[in-house]
Amino acid sequence: MNPIAQAALDRAHRPTPAPAPAAAYSTETAIRPKPIPVLVVHGPINEYMRQQARKEATDTVLAMHRTLAATNGVALVVEHLKRTAADKPGSHIAGYLDVIQLLEQGQ
């Protein structure tokens, strides 16, 4: 038998090593969600940008209509809107806050 075939046959007859134990789950390594930002409007408000942001936030709410149907859906959508508006200019934040206020009032 040629040496390559013999080596393959020897390797096939060897017992397989035991698998390494799985790493234990630790709560310290779990991903923690970022805190929900507090939205504060700074600077002058550009009304056009505010209207655009209001339209954008409304489109987001309409796209998340299935989430709204859940038991805590309004809270999830409001959280999503707050995270989206966090790093935007003051005019955009004002538009998002308008939609968030309407959602929290139940309209």
PDB file of C-alpha atoms in Angstrom:
ATOM      1  CA  MET A   1       0.000   0.000   0.000  1.00  0.00           C
ATOM      2  CA  ASN A   2       1.364   3.391  -0.823  1.00  0.00           C
ATOM      3  CA  PRO A   3       2.430   5.642   2.084  1.00  0.00           C
ATOM      4  CA  ILE A   4      -0.290   8.283   1.530  1.00  0.00           C
ATOM      5  CA  ALA A   5      -3.069   5.685   1.626  1.00  0.00           C
ATOM      6  CA  GLN A   6      -1.515   4.056   4.701  1.00  0.00           C
ATOM      7  CA  ALA A   7      -1.357   7.434   6.506  1.00  0.00           C
ATOM      8  CA  ALA A   8      -5.011   8.120   5.660  1.00  0.00           C
ATOM      9  CA  LEU A   9      -6.032   4.692   6.929  1.00  0.00           C
ATOM     10  CA  ASP A  10      -4.069   5.185  10.163  1.00  0.00           C
ATOM     11  CA  ARG A  11      -5.671   8.592  10.682  1.00  0.00           C
ATOM     12  CA  ALA A  12      -9.150   7.108  10.122  1.00  0.00           C
ATOM     13  CA  HIS A  13      -8.577   4.422  12.768  1.00  0.00           C
ATOM     14  CA  ARG A  14      -7.487   6.919  15.459  1.00  0.00           C
ATOM     15  CA  PRO A  15     -10.160   7.874  18.025  1.00  0.00           C
ATOM     16  CA  THR A  16     -11.458  11.407  17.730  1.00  0.00           C
ATOM     17  CA  PRO A  17     -10.473  13.761  20.545  1.00  0.00           C
ATOM     18  CA  ALA A  18     -13.190  14.891  22.950  1.00  0.00           C
ATOM     19  CA  PRO A  19     -14.653  18.294  22.077  1.00  0.00           C
ATOM     20  CA  ALA A  20     -13.592  21.233  24.197  1.00  0.00           C
ATOM     21  CA  PRO A  21     -16.139  22.255  26.824  1.00  0.00           C
ATOM     22  CA  ALA A  22     -18.364  25.151  25.841  1.00  0.00           C
ATOM     23  CA  ALA A  23     -17.684  28.477  27.471  1.00  0.00           C
ATOM     24  CA  ALA A  24     -20.013  29.282  30.342  1.00  0.00           C
ATOM     25  CA  TYR A  25     -22.420  32.166  29.806  1.00  0.00           C
ATOM     26  CA  SER A  26     -21.650  35.145  31.945  1.00  0.00           C
ATOM     27  CA  THR A  27     -23.873  38.135  32.585  1.00  0.00           C
ATOM     28  CA  GLU A  28     -20.774  40.302  32.715  1.00  0.00           C
ATOM     29  CA  THR A  29     -20.106  39.687  29.037  1.00  0.00           C
ATOM     30  CA  ALA A  30     -23.729  40.174  27.976  1.00  0.00           C
ATOM     31  CA  ILE A  31     -24.407  43.144  25.759  1.00  0.00           C
ATOM     32  CA  ARG A  32     -26.146  45.842  27.720  1.00  0.00           C
ATOM     33  CA  PRO A  33     -28.511  48.139  25.840  1.00  0.00           C
ATOM     34  CA  LYS A  34     -27.537  51.764  25.560  1.00  0.00           C
ATOM     35  CA  PRO A  35     -29.560  54.119  27.720  1.00  0.00           C
ATOM     36  CA  ILE A  36     -32.373  55.977  26.005  1.00  0.00           C
ATOM     37  CA  PRO A  37     -31.181  59.511  25.247  1.00  0.00           C
ATOM     38  CA  VAL A  38     -32.978  62.548  26.632  1.00  0.00           C
ATOM     39  CA  LEU A  39     -33.835  64.813  23.719  1.00  0.00           C
ATOM     40  CA  VAL A  40     -33.174  68.516  24.248  1.00  0.00           C
ATOM     41  CA  VAL A  41     -33.661  71.110  21.520  1.00  0.00           C
ATOM     42  CA  HIS A  42     -30.709  73.497  21.223  1.00  0.00           C
ATOM     43  CA  GLY A  43     -30.451  76.563  19.044  1.00  0.00           C
ATOM     44  CA  PRO A  44     -32.910  78.184  16.670  1.00  0.00           C
ATOM     45  CA  ILE A  45     -35.609  76.091  15.002  1.00  0.00           C
ATOM     46  CA  ASN A  46     -35.700  75.965  11.218  1.00  0.00           C
ATOM     47  CA  GLU A  47     -39.367  75.308  10.471  1.00  0.00           C
ATOM     48  CA  TYR A  48     -38.697  73.586   7.144  1.00  0.00           C
ATOM     49  CA  MET A  49     -36.272  71.131   8.760  1.00  0.00           C
ATOM     50  CA  ARG A  50     -38.780  70.567  11.564  1.00  0.00           C
ATOM     51  CA  GLN A  51     -41.504  69.676   9.058  1.00  0.00           C
ATOM     52  CA  GLN A  52     -39.135  67.340   7.210  1.00  0.00           C
ATOM     53  CA  ALA A  53     -38.186  65.598  10.459  1.00  0.00           C
ATOM     54  CA  ARG A  54     -41.858  65.299  11.417  1.00  0.00           C
ATOM     55  CA  LYS A  55     -42.562  63.643   8.049  1.00  0.00           C
ATOM     56  CA  GLU A  56     -39.580  61.319   8.485  1.00  0.00           C
ATOM     57  CA  ALA A  57     -40.716  60.345  12.003  1.00  0.00           C
ATOM     58  CA  THR A  58     -44.274  59.762  10.770  1.00  0.00           C
ATOM     59  CA  ASP A  59     -42.966  57.499   8.002  1.00  0.00           C
ATOM     60  CA  THR A  60     -40.959  55.571  10.591  1.00  0.00           C
ATOM     61  CA  VAL A  61     -44.055  55.106  12.758  1.00  0.00           C
ATOM     62  CA  LEU A  62     -46.075  53.915   9.771  1.00  0.00           C
ATOM     63  CA  ALA A  63     -43.325  51.454   8.855  1.00  0.00           C
ATOM     64  CA  MET A  64     -43.381  50.086  12.417  1.00  0.00           C
ATOM     65  CA  HIS A  65     -47.146  49.475  12.471  1.00  0.00           C
ATOM     66  CA  ARG A  66     -46.671  45.833  13.489  1.00  0.00           C
ATOM     67  CA  THR A  67     -44.559  46.895  16.446  1.00  0.00           C
ATOM     68  CA  LEU A  68     -47.302  49.286  17.528  1.00  0.00           C
ATOM     69  CA  ALA A  69     -49.721  46.356  17.746  1.00  0.00           C
ATOM     70  CA  ALA A  70     -47.579  44.665  20.424  1.00  0.00           C
ATOM     71  CA  THR A  71     -48.342  45.038  24.121  1.00  0.00           C
ATOM     72  CA  ASN A  72     -45.623  47.643  24.720  1.00  0.00           C
ATOM     73  CA  GLY A  73     -45.450  48.774  21.107  1.00  0.00           C
ATOM     74  CA  VAL A  74     -45.806  52.501  21.710  1.00  0.00           C
ATOM     75  CA  ALA A  75     -42.897  52.457  24.152  1.00  0.00           C
ATOM     76  CA  LEU A  76     -40.727  50.552  21.657  1.00  0.00           C
ATOM     77  CA  VAL A  77     -41.542  52.956  18.825  1.00  0.00           C
ATOM     78  CA  VAL A  78     -40.920  55.998  21.047  1.00  0.00           C
ATOM     79  CA  GLU A  79     -37.580  54.517  22.111  1.00  0.00           C
ATOM     80  CA  HIS A  80     -36.642  53.940  18.457  1.00  0.00           C
ATOM     81  CA  LEU A  81     -37.579  57.517  17.545  1.00  0.00           C
ATOM     82  CA  LYS A  82     -35.542  58.908  20.445  1.00  0.00           C
ATOM     83  CA  ARG A  83     -32.486  56.890  19.438  1.00  0.00           C
ATOM     84  CA  THR A  84     -32.875  58.028  15.834  1.00  0.00           C
ATOM     85  CA  ALA A  85     -33.162  61.700  16.767  1.00  0.00           C
ATOM     86  CA  ALA A  86     -30.313  61.666  19.294  1.00  0.00           C
ATOM     87  CA  ASP A  87     -27.492  62.960  17.069  1.00  0.00           C
ATOM     88  CA  LYS A  88     -29.505  65.271  14.838  1.00  0.00           C
ATOM     89  CA  PRO A  89     -29.769  69.073  14.800  1.00  0.00           C
ATOM     90  CA  GLY A  90     -32.242  70.868  17.074  1.00  0.00           C
ATOM     91  CA  SER A  91     -34.791  71.396  14.307  1.00  0.00           C
ATOM     92  CA  HIS A  92     -34.898  67.671  13.596  1.00  0.00           C
ATOM     93  CA  ILE A  93     -35.216  66.873  17.290  1.00  0.00           C
ATOM     94  CA  ALA A  94     -38.177  69.256  17.521  1.00  0.00           C
ATOM     95  CA  GLY A  95     -39.927  67.443  14.653  1.00  0.00           C
ATOM     96  CA  TYR A  96     -39.319  64.048  16.239  1.00  0.00           C
ATOM     97  CA  LEU A  97     -40.546  65.330  19.605  1.00  0.00           C
ATOM     98  CA  ASP A  98     -43.807  66.453  17.967  1.00  0.00           C
ATOM     99  CA  VAL A  99     -44.478  62.904  16.765  1.00  0.00           C
ATOM    100  CA  ILE A 100     -43.348  61.367  20.076  1.00  0.00           C
ATOM    101  CA  GLN A 101     -45.740  63.653  21.935  1.00  0.00           C
ATOM    102  CA  LEU A 102     -48.626  62.579  19.698  1.00  0.00           C
ATOM    103  CA  LEU A 103     -47.786  58.908  20.247  1.00  0.00           C
ATOM    104  CA  GLU A 104     -47.631  59.319  24.011  1.00  0.00           C
ATOM    105  CA  GLN A 105     -51.000  61.089  23.997  1.00  0.00           C
ATOM    106  CA  GLY A 106     -52.451  58.150  22.095  1.00  0.00           C
ATOM    107  CA  GLN A 107     -53.343  59.870  18.846  1.00  0.00           C
TER     108      GLN A 107
END
